[in-house]
């Protein structure tokens, strides 16, 4: 019988060892993410499972950008037993490969402050001291592209389908179905999948969970999508804006706080059934979103998506239904009461992004920060004077501007901790400088013959 993990269930060591034996697992991949949210791994023969579970497997932290210097490079993998899973697309008839998601610890056994997963745990522990837990439901979009004769990715899509189109126009539906089946075999509860608005663009929705589980799921989701697309001769990308002139890919985040097992955003006695805590959370997000945008939108390309006209939110406002607002409150109530932050994109590190969102939300709750009045009209169609009258600010227009705002932010520093905050800024300043000094084909085409 194939092992399918259950949501948020921690296996015992003996259960993991038995599954490895029953499923003929030959390798166990110890996975973690770097500063950029890219999945890294160490492949260990399954015969070493005792060492794995005893936290004896070592990592050279100096080889991972943003981790440790060469003088303090010895680090250890601490696997989370809730994340044990077989990797379906690596399965063969007579053998399997498994994975465990790990935290990275220093040589003395303490959590490494530069590990994005350990950092999110720290922020979640601070929320728990206030009595809160945060659930997140992400909507990560992606593109499927063809490859050239050398196997390199292109920006040629394998379909010209539109929103919710079916086959044969949606030529990505078979690959999308394979991704869904693989994720289900890894314990995901898939809610829906469909073609998105842009040609070659897709979305697979999976159920919300606590912030740590969801961050693990986003990392696994991106790993699965890219791997399965590769096996089917396509290139999957979570680049926010790969094609000029059409919609980019977002990762809308549906957020709720729970307290004592109840949704803290729901108050049936209040207007729109939104509690004071929900309003403070919206207020905190709108107050701090500009200073954490570099975290939620971490690439130069992210700001090619954050422009008016392509369904991406640009203006700092909230609404009950208006999809042109940065923060939206979907109609469902009860335990489904939530707020939707529409600016993050799928290139972000989910562990860092969720830590930043939670820190902003909790600051709003602590300081009872009320948001401005809701804006129900289409903000894209408002003139500059009208936006000024409504006091509607906008998101930063470039990575450089976002980094300047982040550098001055106590909220961003609190969300990331000193180590990640410093390493993130340094890495992204270098990325911006590389972009700033690069002579692009747009410049050559526009200026070479004219001047």
CSV table of C-alpha atoms in Angstrom, one decimal:
chain,number,residue,atom,x,y,z
A,1,UNK,CA,0.0,0.0,0.0
A,2,UNK,CA,1.4,3.4,-1.0
A,3,UNK,CA,2.1,5.7,1.9
A,4,UNK,CA,0.2,9.0,1.8
A,5,UNK,CA,1.0,11.4,4.7
A,6,UNK,CA,-1.8,12.9,6.7
A,7,UNK,CA,-2.0,16.6,7.3
A,8,UNK,CA,0.1,17.9,10.2
A,9,UNK,CA,0.6,14.4,11.7
A,10,UNK,CA,4.0,13.8,13.3
A,11,UNK,CA,5.3,10.3,12.7
A,12,UNK,CA,7.3,8.4,15.2
A,13,UNK,CA,10.8,7.3,14.4
A,14,UNK,CA,9.7,3.7,14.3
A,15,UNK,CA,6.8,4.6,11.9
A,16,UNK,CA,9.2,6.3,9.5
A,17,UNK,CA,11.7,3.4,9.6
A,18,UNK,CA,8.8,1.0,8.9
A,19,UNK,CA,7.5,3.1,5.9
A,20,UNK,CA,11.0,3.2,4.5
A,21,UNK,CA,11.2,-0.6,4.7
A,22,UNK,CA,7.7,-1.3,3.4
A,23,UNK,CA,8.1,1.2,0.5
A,24,UNK,CA,11.6,0.2,-0.3
A,25,UNK,CA,12.9,3.7,0.0
A,26,UNK,CA,16.5,3.9,-1.2
A,27,UNK,CA,17.3,7.6,-0.6
A,28,UNK,CA,16.0,10.2,1.8
A,29,UNK,CA,16.3,13.9,0.7
A,30,UNK,CA,16.8,16.3,3.6
A,31,UNK,CA,15.3,19.6,2.3
A,32,UNK,CA,15.6,23.2,3.4
A,33,UNK,CA,15.3,26.6,1.7
A,34,UNK,CA,17.9,29.3,1.2
A,35,UNK,CA,17.4,33.0,1.6
A,36,UNK,CA,15.6,33.1,-1.8
A,37,UNK,CA,13.3,30.3,-0.9
A,38,UNK,CA,14.9,27.9,-3.3
A,39,UNK,CA,14.7,24.3,-2.2
A,40,UNK,CA,18.1,22.7,-1.4
A,41,UNK,CA,18.7,19.1,-0.3
A,42,UNK,CA,21.1,16.5,0.9
A,43,UNK,CA,20.5,13.0,-0.4
A,44,UNK,CA,21.2,10.4,2.2
A,45,UNK,CA,21.0,6.6,1.7
A,46,UNK,CA,18.1,5.2,3.7
A,47,UNK,CA,20.4,3.0,5.7
A,48,UNK,CA,21.5,6.2,7.5
A,49,UNK,CA,18.0,6.9,8.8
A,50,UNK,CA,19.0,6.6,12.4
A,51,UNK,CA,21.6,9.3,12.0
A,52,UNK,CA,19.1,11.5,10.1
A,53,UNK,CA,16.5,11.1,13.0
A,54,UNK,CA,19.2,11.8,15.6
A,55,UNK,CA,20.1,15.1,13.9
A,56,UNK,CA,23.6,13.9,13.1
A,57,UNK,CA,23.7,14.9,9.4
A,58,UNK,CA,25.9,17.9,8.8
A,59,UNK,CA,25.8,20.9,6.4
A,60,UNK,CA,28.6,23.3,5.3
A,61,UNK,CA,26.8,26.5,6.0
A,62,UNK,CA,29.5,28.6,4.3
A,63,UNK,CA,28.4,27.1,0.9
A,64,UNK,CA,24.9,28.4,1.3
A,65,UNK,CA,24.6,32.1,0.4
A,66,UNK,CA,23.4,34.1,3.4
A,67,UNK,CA,24.1,31.4,6.0
A,68,UNK,CA,27.5,31.2,7.7
A,69,UNK,CA,31.1,32.2,7.1
A,70,UNK,CA,33.8,29.6,6.7
A,71,UNK,CA,34.9,30.0,10.3
A,72,UNK,CA,31.5,28.9,11.7
A,73,UNK,CA,30.3,26.7,8.9
A,74,UNK,CA,29.4,23.5,10.8
A,75,UNK,CA,25.6,23.1,10.9
A,76,UNK,CA,23.1,20.3,11.3
A,77,UNK,CA,19.9,19.1,9.8
A,78,UNK,CA,16.9,18.8,12.2
A,79,UNK,CA,14.2,17.0,10.3
A,80,UNK,CA,10.5,17.7,11.0
A,81,UNK,CA,8.8,14.4,11.3
A,82,UNK,CA,5.4,15.9,10.1
A,83,UNK,CA,6.9,16.4,6.7
A,84,UNK,CA,8.0,12.9,5.8
A,85,UNK,CA,6.7,12.0,2.4
A,86,UNK,CA,7.5,9.9,-0.7
A,87,UNK,CA,8.4,11.9,-3.8
A,88,UNK,CA,5.8,10.5,-6.3
A,89,UNK,CA,7.5,11.5,-9.6
A,90,UNK,CA,10.7,9.9,-8.4
A,91,UNK,CA,9.1,6.6,-7.7
A,92,UNK,CA,10.0,3.4,-9.6
A,93,UNK,CA,8.5,0.0,-9.6
A,94,UNK,CA,11.0,-1.4,-7.1
A,95,UNK,CA,12.2,1.6,-5.2
A,96,UNK,CA,11.2,5.0,-3.8
A,97,UNK,CA,12.8,8.3,-2.7
A,98,UNK,CA,11.5,10.1,0.4
A,99,UNK,CA,12.0,13.6,1.8
A,100,UNK,CA,12.0,15.3,5.1
A,101,UNK,CA,11.9,19.1,5.5
A,102,UNK,CA,14.5,20.3,8.0
A,103,UNK,CA,15.4,23.2,10.1
A,104,UNK,CA,19.0,24.2,10.2
A,105,UNK,CA,20.7,24.3,13.6
A,106,UNK,CA,24.1,25.6,14.7
A,107,UNK,CA,26.8,23.3,16.0
A,108,UNK,CA,25.6,23.9,19.6
A,109,UNK,CA,22.2,22.6,18.7
A,110,UNK,CA,20.3,25.9,18.8
A,111,UNK,CA,18.2,27.0,15.8
A,112,UNK,CA,20.2,29.0,13.2
A,113,UNK,CA,18.9,32.5,13.1
A,114,UNK,CA,19.5,32.7,9.4
A,115,UNK,CA,17.3,29.6,8.6
A,116,UNK,CA,14.1,31.0,7.1
A,117,UNK,CA,12.0,28.2,8.5
A,118,UNK,CA,13.4,28.5,12.0
A,119,UNK,CA,12.8,32.3,11.8
A,120,UNK,CA,9.2,31.8,10.9
A,121,UNK,CA,8.8,29.5,13.9
A,122,UNK,CA,10.2,32.3,16.1
A,123,UNK,CA,7.6,34.8,14.8
A,124,UNK,CA,4.8,32.2,15.2
A,125,UNK,CA,6.0,31.7,18.9
A,126,UNK,CA,5.7,35.4,19.5
A,127,UNK,CA,2.1,35.4,18.0
A,128,UNK,CA,1.3,32.4,20.3
A,129,UNK,CA,2.3,34.5,23.3
A,130,UNK,CA,-0.4,36.9,22.3
A,131,UNK,CA,-2.8,34.0,22.0
A,132,UNK,CA,-2.9,33.9,18.2
A,133,UNK,CA,-2.3,31.4,15.4
A,134,UNK,CA,-2.2,32.4,11.8
A,135,UNK,CA,-3.7,30.4,8.9
A,136,UNK,CA,-2.7,31.1,5.3
A,137,UNK,CA,-4.2,30.0,2.0
A,138,UNK,CA,-2.0,31.0,-0.9
A,139,UNK,CA,-2.9,31.1,-4.6
A,140,UNK,CA,0.4,30.6,-6.5
A,141,UNK,CA,0.2,31.1,-10.2
A,142,UNK,CA,2.7,29.8,-12.7
A,143,UNK,CA,3.5,29.6,-16.5
A,144,UNK,CA,4.3,26.6,-18.6
A,145,UNK,CA,6.7,27.3,-21.5
A,146,UNK,CA,8.2,25.2,-24.3
A,147,UNK,CA,11.9,24.5,-24.5
A,148,UNK,CA,14.2,25.0,-27.4
A,149,UNK,CA,16.1,22.3,-29.3
A,150,UNK,CA,18.9,22.5,-26.7
A,151,UNK,CA,16.4,22.0,-23.8
A,152,UNK,CA,16.7,25.6,-22.6
A,153,UNK,CA,13.5,27.4,-21.5
A,154,UNK,CA,11.8,29.8,-23.9
A,155,UNK,CA,8.9,32.2,-23.4
A,156,UNK,CA,6.8,30.4,-26.0
A,157,UNK,CA,3.7,29.1,-24.3
A,158,UNK,CA,2.2,25.6,-25.1
A,159,UNK,CA,-1.3,27.1,-25.4
A,160,UNK,CA,-3.3,30.2,-26.2
A,161,UNK,CA,-6.1,29.5,-23.8
A,162,UNK,CA,-7.8,32.0,-21.5
A,163,UNK,CA,-9.3,32.0,-18.0
A,164,UNK,CA,-11.1,28.7,-17.2
A,165,UNK,CA,-10.7,27.4,-20.8
A,166,UNK,CA,-11.0,23.7,-21.3
A,167,UNK,CA,-9.2,21.3,-23.7
A,168,UNK,CA,-8.2,21.2,-26.4
A,169,UNK,CA,-7.4,24.9,-26.1
A,170,UNK,CA,-5.9,24.3,-22.6
A,171,UNK,CA,-2.9,22.2,-23.7
A,172,UNK,CA,-1.5,22.3,-20.2
A,173,UNK,CA,-4.4,20.4,-18.6
A,174,UNK,CA,-2.7,17.0,-18.7
A,175,UNK,CA,0.5,18.3,-17.0
A,176,UNK,CA,-1.6,20.2,-14.5
A,177,UNK,CA,-3.5,16.9,-13.7
A,178,UNK,CA,-0.3,15.1,-13.1
A,179,UNK,CA,0.8,17.8,-10.7
A,180,UNK,CA,-2.5,17.5,-8.8
A,181,UNK,CA,-2.2,13.7,-8.5
A,182,UNK,CA,1.4,14.0,-7.3
A,183,UNK,CA,0.5,16.6,-4.7
A,184,UNK,CA,-2.4,14.5,-3.5
A,185,UNK,CA,0.0,11.6,-3.0
A,186,UNK,CA,2.1,14.0,-0.8
A,187,UNK,CA,-0.8,14.7,1.4
A,188,UNK,CA,-2.1,18.0,-0.2
A,189,UNK,CA,-5.8,18.7,-0.1
A,190,UNK,CA,-6.3,20.1,-3.6
A,191,UNK,CA,-9.3,22.4,-3.9
A,192,UNK,CA,-9.3,23.2,-7.6
A,193,UNK,CA,-7.1,23.7,-10.7
A,194,UNK,CA,-7.7,25.8,-13.8
A,195,UNK,CA,-6.2,27.8,-16.6
A,196,UNK,CA,-5.5,31.4,-15.7
A,197,UNK,CA,-6.2,34.6,-17.6
A,198,UNK,CA,-2.9,34.8,-19.5
A,199,UNK,CA,-1.9,32.3,-22.2
A,200,UNK,CA,0.2,29.5,-20.7
A,201,UNK,CA,-0.7,30.5,-17.1
A,202,UNK,CA,-2.1,28.1,-14.6
A,203,UNK,CA,-3.3,27.9,-11.0
A,204,UNK,CA,-3.7,24.9,-8.6
A,205,UNK,CA,-5.4,25.8,-5.3
A,206,UNK,CA,-4.7,23.8,-2.2
A,207,UNK,CA,-6.3,24.1,1.3
A,208,UNK,CA,-5.2,26.6,3.8
A,209,UNK,CA,-3.2,25.6,6.9
A,210,UNK,CA,-1.2,27.1,9.7
A,211,UNK,CA,1.5,29.4,8.4
A,212,UNK,CA,4.4,27.0,8.9
A,213,UNK,CA,2.7,24.1,7.1
A,214,UNK,CA,1.6,26.4,4.4
A,215,UNK,CA,5.1,27.7,3.9
A,216,UNK,CA,6.3,24.1,3.6
A,217,UNK,CA,3.5,23.4,1.1
A,218,UNK,CA,4.4,26.4,-1.1
A,219,UNK,CA,8.1,25.3,-1.2
A,220,UNK,CA,6.9,21.7,-2.0
A,221,UNK,CA,4.4,23.0,-4.5
A,222,UNK,CA,7.0,24.9,-6.5
A,223,UNK,CA,9.4,21.9,-6.3
A,224,UNK,CA,6.7,19.6,-7.6
A,225,UNK,CA,5.4,21.9,-10.4
A,226,UNK,CA,8.9,22.5,-11.8
A,227,UNK,CA,9.9,18.8,-11.6
A,228,UNK,CA,6.8,17.4,-13.2
A,229,UNK,CA,6.8,20.0,-16.0
A,230,UNK,CA,10.4,19.1,-16.7
A,231,UNK,CA,9.5,15.4,-16.9
A,232,UNK,CA,6.9,16.4,-19.5
A,233,UNK,CA,9.2,18.4,-21.7
A,234,UNK,CA,8.1,21.8,-20.4
A,235,UNK,CA,9.5,24.6,-18.3
A,236,UNK,CA,7.5,25.8,-15.3
A,237,UNK,CA,8.3,29.3,-14.0
A,238,UNK,CA,7.1,31.3,-11.0
A,239,UNK,CA,8.7,34.4,-12.4
A,240,UNK,CA,6.2,37.2,-11.7
A,241,UNK,CA,6.1,38.8,-15.2
A,242,UNK,CA,7.7,36.6,-17.9
A,243,UNK,CA,5.9,38.2,-20.8
A,244,UNK,CA,5.4,41.9,-21.5
A,245,UNK,CA,1.8,43.0,-22.2
A,246,UNK,CA,-0.1,40.2,-20.4
A,247,UNK,CA,-0.9,39.4,-16.8
A,248,UNK,CA,1.8,38.3,-14.5
A,249,UNK,CA,1.7,35.7,-11.7
A,250,UNK,CA,0.7,36.5,-8.2
A,251,UNK,CA,0.4,34.6,-4.9
A,252,UNK,CA,-2.6,36.1,-3.2
A,253,UNK,CA,-2.5,35.2,0.5
A,254,UNK,CA,-5.7,34.6,2.4
A,255,UNK,CA,-5.0,35.3,6.0
A,256,UNK,CA,-6.9,34.6,9.3
A,257,UNK,CA,-6.0,34.7,13.0
A,258,UNK,CA,-7.4,32.1,15.3
A,259,UNK,CA,-7.6,32.5,19.1
A,260,UNK,CA,-8.7,29.7,21.5
A,261,UNK,CA,-9.7,27.6,18.4
A,262,UNK,CA,-12.1,30.3,17.1
A,263,UNK,CA,-11.7,32.7,14.1
A,264,UNK,CA,-10.6,36.0,15.7
A,265,UNK,CA,-11.7,37.9,12.5
A,266,UNK,CA,-15.4,37.0,13.0
A,267,UNK,CA,-17.8,39.1,15.1
A,268,UNK,CA,-21.4,38.7,14.0
A,269,UNK,CA,-22.4,41.7,16.0
A,270,UNK,CA,-20.2,44.1,14.0
A,271,UNK,CA,-20.6,45.7,10.6
A,272,UNK,CA,-19.9,43.2,7.9
A,273,UNK,CA,-19.3,40.7,10.7
A,274,UNK,CA,-15.7,41.7,10.9
A,275,UNK,CA,-14.2,41.9,14.4
A,276,UNK,CA,-12.1,44.7,15.8
A,277,UNK,CA,-9.1,42.4,15.4
A,278,UNK,CA,-9.8,41.9,11.7
A,279,UNK,CA,-10.0,45.7,11.3
A,280,UNK,CA,-6.7,46.2,13.2
A,281,UNK,CA,-5.1,43.5,11.0
A,282,UNK,CA,-6.1,45.3,7.9
A,283,UNK,CA,-4.9,48.5,9.4
A,284,UNK,CA,-1.5,46.9,10.2
A,285,UNK,CA,-1.1,45.5,6.7
A,286,UNK,CA,-1.9,48.8,5.0
A,287,UNK,CA,0.4,50.7,7.3
A,288,UNK,CA,3.4,48.4,6.8
A,289,UNK,CA,2.9,46.8,3.4
A,290,UNK,CA,5.3,49.3,1.7
A,291,UNK,CA,8.1,48.4,4.1
A,292,UNK,CA,7.7,44.7,3.6
A,293,UNK,CA,7.1,44.7,-0.1
A,294,UNK,CA,10.7,43.9,-0.9
A,295,UNK,CA,10.2,40.6,1.0
A,296,UNK,CA,6.9,39.7,-0.6
A,297,UNK,CA,8.0,40.9,-4.1
A,298,UNK,CA,11.8,40.2,-4.0
A,299,UNK,CA,13.0,40.4,-7.6
A,300,UNK,CA,13.6,43.2,-10.1
A,301,UNK,CA,10.9,41.5,-12.3
A,302,UNK,CA,8.3,41.7,-9.5
A,303,UNK,CA,7.8,45.3,-10.2
A,304,UNK,CA,7.0,44.7,-13.8
A,305,UNK,CA,3.9,42.9,-12.5
A,306,UNK,CA,2.9,45.6,-10.0
A,307,UNK,CA,1.6,48.1,-12.5
A,308,UNK,CA,-2.0,49.2,-13.2
A,309,UNK,CA,-4.0,47.4,-15.9
A,310,UNK,CA,-3.1,43.7,-15.4
A,311,UNK,CA,-5.2,42.8,-12.3
A,312,UNK,CA,-2.2,43.3,-10.0
A,313,UNK,CA,-2.9,45.5,-6.9
A,314,UNK,CA,-0.9,48.7,-6.8
A,315,UNK,CA,-2.9,51.0,-4.6
A,316,UNK,CA,-3.1,50.9,-0.8
A,317,UNK,CA,-6.8,50.4,-0.1
A,318,UNK,CA,-9.1,47.8,1.2
A,319,UNK,CA,-12.6,46.6,0.1
A,320,UNK,CA,-15.2,44.0,0.8
A,321,UNK,CA,-15.2,42.8,-2.9
A,322,UNK,CA,-13.2,45.2,-5.0
A,323,UNK,CA,-10.4,43.3,-6.7
A,324,UNK,CA,-8.5,46.5,-7.5
A,325,UNK,CA,-7.8,47.0,-3.8
A,326,UNK,CA,-4.6,45.7,-2.2
A,327,UNK,CA,-6.6,44.0,0.6
A,328,UNK,CA,-9.9,42.4,0.0
A,329,UNK,CA,-12.3,40.7,2.4
A,330,UNK,CA,-13.9,37.7,0.6
A,331,UNK,CA,-17.7,37.2,1.2
A,332,UNK,CA,-17.5,33.9,3.2
A,333,UNK,CA,-18.0,34.2,7.0
A,334,UNK,CA,-17.9,31.8,9.9
A,335,UNK,CA,-14.5,30.0,10.2
A,336,UNK,CA,-13.8,31.1,6.6
A,337,UNK,CA,-13.7,34.8,7.5
A,338,UNK,CA,-10.4,36.1,6.2
A,339,UNK,CA,-8.6,38.9,4.5
A,340,UNK,CA,-6.8,38.6,1.2
A,341,UNK,CA,-3.5,40.3,0.6
A,342,UNK,CA,-3.1,40.5,-3.2
A,343,UNK,CA,0.4,41.9,-3.7
A,344,UNK,CA,2.8,39.0,-2.9
A,345,UNK,CA,4.1,37.1,-5.9
A,346,UNK,CA,5.3,33.4,-6.2
A,347,UNK,CA,9.0,34.3,-6.5
A,348,UNK,CA,9.0,35.2,-2.7
A,349,UNK,CA,10.4,33.1,0.1
A,350,UNK,CA,7.2,31.9,1.7
A,351,UNK,CA,8.8,31.6,5.2
A,352,UNK,CA,10.0,35.2,5.1
A,353,UNK,CA,6.8,36.5,3.6
A,354,UNK,CA,4.5,34.9,6.1
A,355,UNK,CA,6.8,36.1,8.9
A,356,UNK,CA,6.6,39.7,7.6
A,357,UNK,CA,2.8,39.5,7.1
A,358,UNK,CA,2.2,38.2,10.6
A,359,UNK,CA,4.5,40.8,12.1
A,360,UNK,CA,2.6,43.6,10.3
A,361,UNK,CA,-0.8,42.1,11.3
A,362,UNK,CA,0.2,41.7,15.0
A,363,UNK,CA,1.6,45.3,15.1
A,364,UNK,CA,-1.8,46.5,13.9
A,365,UNK,CA,-3.5,44.4,16.6
A,366,UNK,CA,-1.2,45.6,19.4
A,367,UNK,CA,-1.6,49.3,18.4
A,368,UNK,CA,-5.2,49.0,17.4
A,369,UNK,CA,-4.5,50.5,14.0
A,370,UNK,CA,-7.7,51.2,12.2
A,371,UNK,CA,-7.7,51.2,8.4
A,372,UNK,CA,-9.1,54.1,6.3
A,373,UNK,CA,-12.6,53.9,4.9
A,374,UNK,CA,-13.1,51.0,2.4
A,375,UNK,CA,-12.9,51.9,-1.3
A,376,UNK,CA,-15.5,50.1,-3.4
A,377,UNK,CA,-15.0,51.8,-6.7
A,378,UNK,CA,-12.5,50.6,-9.3
A,379,UNK,CA,-9.3,52.3,-8.1
A,380,UNK,CA,-7.6,51.8,-11.5
A,381,UNK,CA,-10.1,54.2,-13.0
A,382,UNK,CA,-9.6,56.9,-10.4
A,383,UNK,CA,-7.6,60.0,-11.4
A,384,UNK,CA,-4.5,61.0,-9.6
A,385,UNK,CA,-6.5,63.8,-7.9
A,386,UNK,CA,-9.2,61.4,-6.8
A,387,UNK,CA,-6.7,59.0,-5.3
A,388,UNK,CA,-5.1,61.9,-3.5
A,389,UNK,CA,-8.4,62.9,-2.1
A,390,UNK,CA,-9.0,59.4,-0.8
A,391,UNK,CA,-5.4,59.4,0.5
A,392,UNK,CA,-4.6,56.3,-1.5
A,393,UNK,CA,-0.9,55.7,-1.6
A,394,UNK,CA,0.8,53.1,-3.9
A,395,UNK,CA,3.3,50.3,-3.6
A,396,UNK,CA,6.9,51.0,-4.4
A,397,UNK,CA,7.6,51.1,-8.1
A,398,UNK,CA,11.0,49.3,-8.1
A,399,UNK,CA,13.0,46.9,-6.1
A,400,UNK,CA,15.4,49.7,-5.2
A,401,UNK,CA,12.6,51.9,-3.7
A,402,UNK,CA,11.2,48.8,-1.8
A,403,UNK,CA,14.6,48.1,-0.3
A,404,UNK,CA,15.0,51.7,0.8
A,405,UNK,CA,11.6,51.4,2.6
A,406,UNK,CA,12.6,48.1,4.1
A,407,UNK,CA,15.9,49.3,5.4
A,408,UNK,CA,14.2,52.0,7.5
A,409,UNK,CA,11.5,49.6,8.8
A,410,UNK,CA,11.5,48.3,12.4
A,411,UNK,CA,8.7,45.9,11.4
A,412,UNK,CA,10.8,44.3,8.6
A,413,UNK,CA,13.8,43.9,10.9
A,414,UNK,CA,11.6,42.4,13.6
A,415,UNK,CA,10.0,40.0,11.1
A,416,UNK,CA,13.4,38.7,9.7
A,417,UNK,CA,15.7,39.1,12.6
A,418,UNK,CA,19.0,40.9,12.4
A,419,UNK,CA,20.9,38.1,10.4
A,420,UNK,CA,18.4,37.6,7.7
A,421,UNK,CA,17.5,41.3,7.5
A,422,UNK,CA,21.2,42.2,6.8
A,423,UNK,CA,21.9,39.3,4.4
A,424,UNK,CA,18.7,39.9,2.5
A,425,UNK,CA,19.3,43.6,2.0
A,426,UNK,CA,22.9,42.9,0.9
A,427,UNK,CA,21.9,40.3,-1.6
A,428,UNK,CA,19.1,42.3,-3.1
A,429,UNK,CA,21.2,45.5,-3.3
A,430,UNK,CA,23.7,43.6,-5.4
A,431,UNK,CA,20.8,42.3,-7.6
A,432,UNK,CA,19.5,45.8,-8.1
A,433,UNK,CA,22.9,47.1,-8.9
A,434,UNK,CA,23.4,44.4,-11.5
A,435,UNK,CA,20.1,45.3,-13.1
A,436,UNK,CA,20.8,49.0,-12.9
A,437,UNK,CA,24.1,48.7,-14.8
A,438,UNK,CA,23.0,46.1,-17.4
A,439,UNK,CA,22.5,47.3,-20.9
A,440,UNK,CA,19.2,45.7,-22.0
A,441,UNK,CA,18.0,44.8,-25.5
A,442,UNK,CA,15.2,47.4,-25.0
A,443,UNK,CA,17.9,50.1,-24.7
A,444,UNK,CA,19.8,48.8,-27.8
A,445,UNK,CA,16.6,48.7,-29.8
A,446,UNK,CA,15.5,52.2,-28.7
A,447,UNK,CA,18.8,54.2,-28.7
A,448,UNK,CA,21.5,52.5,-30.8
A,449,UNK,CA,20.3,53.7,-34.1
A,450,UNK,CA,18.8,57.0,-32.9
A,451,UNK,CA,21.8,58.5,-31.2
